[in-house]
Coordinates of C-alpha atoms in Angstrom, one line a residue:
X1 CA 53.8 169.4 172.0
X2 CA 54.6 165.8 170.6
X3 CA 52.3 165.0 167.5
X4 CA 50.9 162.0 168.7
X5 CA 51.2 158.7 166.1
X6 CA 48.3 156.3 166.5
X7 CA 48.3 153.2 164.1
X8 CA 45.7 151.8 162.6
X9 CA 45.1 148.0 162.8
X10 CA 42.9 145.8 160.4
X11 CA 41.4 143.3 163.1
X12 CA 41.0 143.0 166.5
X13 CA 41.4 138.8 166.2
X14 CA 43.9 136.9 168.9
X15 CA 47.5 136.6 167.8
X16 CA 50.6 138.1 166.0
X17 CA 49.6 141.5 165.3
X18 CA 47.8 141.9 168.6
X19 CA 50.8 141.1 170.4
X20 CA 52.9 143.0 169.2
X21 CA 50.6 146.3 169.7
X22 CA 50.4 145.6 173.2
X23 CA 54.9 145.1 173.2
X24 CA 54.4 148.9 171.5
X25 CA 52.1 150.6 172.9
X26 CA 51.2 152.6 170.8
X27 CA 48.4 154.4 170.8
X28 CA 45.8 152.0 168.5
X29 CA 43.0 153.1 166.0
X30 CA 40.2 150.7 164.6
X31 CA 38.1 151.2 162.2
X32 CA 34.2 150.6 162.3
X33 CA 33.9 147.9 158.9
X34 CA 36.9 145.9 161.0
X35 CA 34.6 144.8 163.5
X36 CA 30.9 145.0 160.7
X37 CA 29.6 141.4 160.4
X38 CA 28.6 140.8 156.8
X39 CA 27.4 138.2 154.6
X40 CA 26.7 137.2 151.4
X41 CA 22.8 137.5 150.1
X42 CA 21.7 136.1 146.7
X43 CA 22.1 138.5 144.2
X44 CA 26.1 138.5 144.6
X45 CA 26.3 141.7 147.4
X46 CA 28.1 141.9 150.9
X47 CA 24.9 142.7 153.2
X48 CA 25.1 144.6 156.7
X49 CA 25.0 142.3 159.9
X50 CA 25.7 144.1 162.6
X51 CA 28.6 143.7 164.5
X52 CA 31.8 141.5 166.2
X53 CA 31.7 143.3 169.8
X54 CA 33.3 140.0 171.1
X55 CA 36.2 141.3 169.2
X56 CA 35.9 143.9 171.4
X57 CA 38.0 141.5 174.2
X58 CA 40.6 141.1 172.1
X59 CA 41.5 144.9 172.5
X60 CA 43.1 144.1 177.2
X61 CA 46.8 145.7 177.0
X62 CA 46.4 147.9 174.7
X63 CA 46.9 151.1 175.4
X64 CA 44.9 153.1 174.2
X65 CA 41.9 152.2 172.0
X66 CA 40.2 154.9 168.8
X67 CA 36.8 154.1 166.9
X68 CA 36.9 155.4 162.6
X69 CA 33.5 155.8 161.0
X70 CA 35.6 153.9 157.6
X71 CA 34.1 156.8 155.5
X72 CA 36.3 156.7 152.3
X73 CA 36.4 152.5 152.9
X74 CA 32.6 152.3 153.2
X75 CA 32.2 154.9 149.6
X76 CA 34.1 153.3 147.2
X77 CA 33.4 150.5 147.7
X78 CA 28.5 150.4 148.9
X79 CA 28.5 154.0 147.7
X80 CA 27.5 155.2 151.2
X81 CA 27.1 153.9 155.0
X82 CA 25.5 149.9 155.6
X83 CA 24.3 150.6 159.2
X84 CA 22.3 153.7 160.5
X85 CA 23.5 156.6 162.9
X86 CA 22.1 154.6 165.5
X87 CA 24.1 151.7 164.7
X88 CA 27.3 152.4 164.1
X89 CA 27.1 155.3 167.9
X90 CA 25.7 152.1 169.7
X91 CA 29.2 150.1 168.4
X92 CA 30.8 154.0 170.2
X93 CA 28.8 152.7 173.3
X94 CA 30.1 149.6 173.5
X95 CA 34.1 149.9 174.1
X96 CA 35.8 152.1 176.6
X97 CA 36.8 153.9 172.5
X98 CA 39.8 156.5 174.2
X99 CA 37.9 158.8 171.3
X100 CA 35.7 158.0 168.1
X101 CA 35.0 159.9 165.3
X102 CA 31.1 161.2 163.6
X103 CA 30.6 159.3 160.9
X104 CA 31.4 161.4 157.5
X105 CA 32.0 161.5 153.7
X106 CA 34.6 162.1 152.6
X107 CA 35.2 164.6 149.2
X108 CA 39.0 163.1 147.3
X109 CA 38.1 163.3 143.8
X110 CA 38.1 159.1 143.2
X111 CA 34.5 160.4 145.6
X112 CA 33.4 163.2 144.7
X113 CA 33.8 163.5 141.1
X114 CA 32.4 167.5 140.5
X115 CA 32.0 170.9 142.7
X116 CA 28.4 170.7 143.8
X117 CA 28.8 166.8 145.4
X118 CA 32.2 168.4 147.3
X119 CA 29.2 171.1 148.5
X120 CA 26.8 168.1 149.0
X121 CA 29.1 165.8 151.1
X122 CA 30.4 168.5 153.2
X123 CA 26.8 170.0 154.4
X124 CA 26.5 165.5 154.8
X125 CA 29.4 165.4 157.4
X126 CA 27.8 168.7 159.3
X127 CA 24.2 166.5 159.5
X128 CA 25.6 162.9 160.9
X129 CA 28.1 165.6 163.1
X130 CA 24.7 166.6 164.8
X131 CA 23.3 163.7 164.9
X132 CA 26.4 162.0 166.5
X133 CA 27.5 164.3 169.1
X134 CA 22.9 164.4 170.0
X135 CA 23.4 161.0 170.7
X136 CA 26.6 160.6 171.9
X137 CA 25.3 163.2 174.6
X138 CA 21.9 160.8 174.7
X139 CA 24.6 158.0 176.1
X140 CA 26.5 159.2 178.7
X141 CA 29.6 159.2 176.3
X142 CA 30.2 162.4 174.6
X143 CA 33.5 163.3 176.3
X144 CA 35.1 160.8 173.8
X145 CA 33.4 162.2 171.1
X146 CA 35.2 163.7 167.9
X147 CA 33.6 166.0 165.0
X148 CA 35.0 165.6 162.2
X149 CA 35.7 168.8 159.7
X150 CA 35.4 167.5 155.5
X151 CA 36.4 169.1 152.8
X152 CA 38.6 169.6 149.4
X153 CA 39.9 173.4 149.9
X154 CA 41.5 174.9 152.1
X155 CA 38.0 177.3 153.0
X156 CA 35.8 174.2 152.5
X157 CA 37.3 173.0 155.9
X158 CA 37.0 176.3 157.3
X159 CA 33.5 176.7 157.1
X160 CA 32.4 173.1 158.0
X161 CA 34.1 174.1 161.3
X162 CA 31.6 177.4 161.3
X163 CA 28.9 174.9 160.7
X164 CA 29.9 173.2 164.0
X165 CA 31.4 175.8 166.6
X166 CA 29.9 174.5 169.3
X167 CA 32.4 171.5 168.7
X168 CA 35.9 174.2 168.6
X169 CA 35.9 174.0 172.1
X170 CA 39.1 174.1 173.9
X171 CA 40.8 170.2 174.0
X172 CA 38.3 169.0 172.2
X173 CA 39.9 166.9 169.5
X174 CA 38.8 168.1 165.9
X175 CA 39.7 164.8 162.9
X176 CA 39.9 166.6 159.5
X177 CA 39.9 163.5 156.5
X178 CA 40.5 163.6 152.8
X179 CA 43.7 163.9 154.3
X180 CA 45.3 160.1 153.2
X181 CA 45.3 160.3 149.4
X182 CA 46.3 163.9 149.3
X183 CA 49.5 166.0 148.1
X184 CA 51.6 167.1 150.9
X185 CA 52.5 170.8 148.9
X186 CA 50.1 173.0 147.0
X187 CA 47.2 175.3 147.3
X188 CA 44.7 172.6 148.5
X189 CA 47.5 170.9 150.4
X190 CA 47.1 168.8 153.2
X191 CA 50.1 171.4 154.8
X192 CA 47.7 174.4 153.6
X193 CA 44.7 172.6 155.1
X194 CA 46.5 172.4 158.7
X195 CA 47.9 176.4 158.0
X196 CA 44.7 177.8 157.2
X197 CA 42.4 176.4 160.3
X198 CA 45.3 176.9 162.1
X199 CA 44.6 180.3 161.0
X200 CA 40.8 180.7 161.6
X201 CA 40.6 178.4 164.4
X202 CA 40.5 180.0 168.3
X203 CA 43.7 180.1 169.7
X204 CA 43.2 179.0 172.6
X205 CA 41.4 176.5 170.6
X206 CA 40.7 172.7 169.0
X207 CA 43.5 170.5 168.5
X208 CA 43.5 168.4 165.1
X209 CA 43.7 164.5 164.4
X210 CA 44.8 164.0 161.2
X211 CA 43.3 160.6 159.2
X212 CA 45.6 159.0 157.0
X213 CA 48.5 161.1 156.7
X214 CA 51.7 160.1 154.8
X215 CA 54.7 160.1 156.9
X216 CA 56.4 162.4 154.8
X217 CA 54.3 165.3 156.0
X218 CA 55.6 165.1 159.1
X219 CA 58.0 167.1 159.4
X220 CA 56.3 169.4 157.4
X221 CA 53.9 169.6 160.2
X222 CA 55.6 169.7 163.2
X223 CA 56.3 173.8 163.0
X224 CA 52.1 173.1 163.9
X225 CA 52.8 171.0 166.3
X226 CA 51.2 173.7 168.9
X227 CA 47.3 172.6 166.4
X228 CA 48.2 169.1 165.3
X229 CA 47.7 166.7 168.5
X230 CA 47.9 163.4 166.3
X231 CA 47.4 162.0 163.3
X232 CA 46.8 158.1 161.3
X233 CA 47.7 155.2 159.2
X234 CA 47.7 151.2 158.6
X235 CA 50.2 152.4 155.7
X236 CA 52.5 149.5 157.3
X237 CA 49.8 147.1 155.8
X238 CA 50.7 148.0 151.9
X239 CA 54.3 147.9 152.5
X240 CA 53.9 144.8 153.8
X241 CA 51.7 143.2 151.4
X242 CA 54.0 144.9 148.5
X243 CA 56.9 143.2 150.8
X244 CA 55.4 140.1 150.0
X245 CA 54.9 140.0 147.0
X246 CA 58.3 141.3 146.6
X247 CA 58.9 137.6 148.6
X248 CA 57.1 135.9 146.4
X249 CA 55.8 134.8 150.3
X250 CA 52.9 133.9 152.3
X251 CA 51.6 138.0 153.9
X252 CA 50.4 136.2 157.5
X253 CA 50.2 137.6 160.4
X254 CA 53.9 137.6 162.2
X255 CA 55.2 138.9 159.1
X256 CA 53.0 142.2 159.2
X257 CA 52.9 142.7 162.4
X258 CA 57.1 143.1 161.7
X259 CA 56.7 145.5 159.2
X260 CA 53.7 147.3 161.7
X261 CA 56.8 147.6 163.8
X262 CA 59.4 148.9 161.7
X263 CA 56.4 151.8 160.2
X264 CA 56.0 152.7 164.2
X265 CA 59.6 153.5 164.3
X266 CA 60.4 155.0 161.0
X267 CA 57.8 157.5 161.6
X268 CA 58.9 158.4 165.5
X269 CA 62.1 158.9 164.4
X270 CA 60.3 161.3 161.9
X271 CA 59.1 163.5 164.3
X272 CA 63.1 164.1 165.8
X273 CA 63.3 165.3 162.1
X274 CA 64.6 169.0 161.6
X275 CA 61.4 170.7 161.2
X276 CA 60.5 172.3 157.6
X277 CA 58.7 174.9 157.5
X278 CA 56.7 174.9 154.1
X279 CA 55.6 178.2 152.4
X280 CA 51.6 178.1 152.1
X281 CA 49.7 180.1 149.3
X282 CA 46.2 180.1 149.6
X283 CA 44.3 179.4 146.6
X284 CA 40.0 180.2 147.3
X285 CA 38.6 177.5 146.1
X286 CA 36.7 177.1 142.6
X287 CA 33.3 179.4 142.3
X288 CA 31.9 180.1 139.1
X289 CA 27.8 181.3 138.6
X290 CA 26.3 180.3 135.7
X291 CA 25.3 182.6 132.5
X292 CA 22.5 180.3 131.8
X293 CA 19.3 181.1 133.9
X294 CA 18.1 177.4 134.4
X295 CA 21.9 176.3 135.3
X296 CA 21.7 179.6 137.7
X297 CA 18.1 178.4 139.5
X298 CA 19.1 175.1 139.8
X299 CA 23.3 176.5 141.8
X300 CA 20.5 178.7 144.2
X301 CA 18.3 176.1 144.3
X302 CA 21.1 173.3 145.3
X303 CA 22.8 175.7 148.3
X304 CA 19.4 176.4 150.1
X305 CA 18.7 173.3 150.3
X306 CA 22.1 171.9 151.5
X307 CA 21.8 174.8 154.0
X308 CA 18.6 173.0 155.5
X309 CA 20.6 169.6 155.4
X310 CA 23.4 171.7 157.2
X311 CA 20.8 172.9 159.9
X312 CA 19.4 169.9 161.1
X313 CA 15.7 170.5 159.0
X314 CA 15.9 167.8 156.1
X315 CA 17.2 165.3 156.5
X316 CA 19.7 164.5 152.7
X317 CA 18.2 161.2 152.4
X318 CA 15.4 163.1 151.0
X319 CA 16.5 164.8 148.4
X320 CA 16.0 163.4 145.1
X321 CA 16.5 165.6 141.3
X322 CA 13.7 165.6 140.7
X323 CA 12.8 167.7 144.2
X324 CA 16.3 169.7 143.4
X325 CA 14.8 170.7 139.4
X326 CA 11.8 171.9 141.2
X327 CA 13.3 174.2 144.1
X328 CA 15.0 175.9 141.1
X329 CA 12.2 175.9 139.1
X330 CA 10.4 178.1 141.9
X331 CA 13.0 180.4 142.1
X332 CA 13.1 180.9 138.3
X333 CA 9.8 181.6 138.4
X334 CA 9.7 184.1 141.2
X335 CA 13.0 185.6 140.2
X336 CA 12.7 185.8 136.1
X337 CA 15.7 188.6 137.0
X338 CA 18.0 185.6 137.5
X339 CA 19.0 185.3 134.1
X340 CA 20.6 188.7 134.4
X341 CA 23.3 186.8 137.4

């Protein structure tokens, strides 16, 4: 099997980039954020105003077009999604995307500073996957729905997959998030995550799409081509920006289109390189029960709340710090023996 290289597009404006994409006939991907309409509200902050679906008419002639929910960009810039799941699914239904990713909550260190936040974001990812899938079914586009797994450590992704077992069917493409800034090597590196998922997922079973993977990882991924269906990247855009700065020229779309084509050719060449197997050492995710009884009660309350979010019995935006503390207080009073944990 061959791993498919999907090229990320910065926009769908008619011009040199889109024209080159048609000539290249490589699968393409667009972020939901690139199709957003914004306005500057009083006070200076940006306010989301809906989708620019008219731009999708320019996608004619492309080999295929996938849709990404833009989780990392939105979390880093705005702290969350500026639109609802219903809004996002309306966009997914507005064009015959080859596949569209579930909305997810990324777990990069820049976004999730501690272990509790990582676990919270995994729970939210499970919940939004469920809602996206339900709406996709109602909209008649379930056949193009791509579930997304999230995590920091390999076993996090396994837990996410277990909670989304209803989407782990043979032939399904499942997205794997928080890959872009991840090292290739190491116990929580990209290859460790892929190897662990390959070991725990059914075989035959789902294949994986890796979001934002560095081209240097391709030779190490080749031994997993039976499990990895595709990867995407828009790294060529950053390379074009650096090159324009170095040359002291304008980064026009024509200039960027040349970089896009050269970058794509380089990734396809990497697919022909010899496979590079990598010895994997998996380390468990950090786990610690606090010695302080109150902190232990807080930890248990958070775990119970996450379980309710994952099953859809509780909306994550209903959870507040005060509510967690009230929940923990009930645990503390009901189980004084918690001090012995």
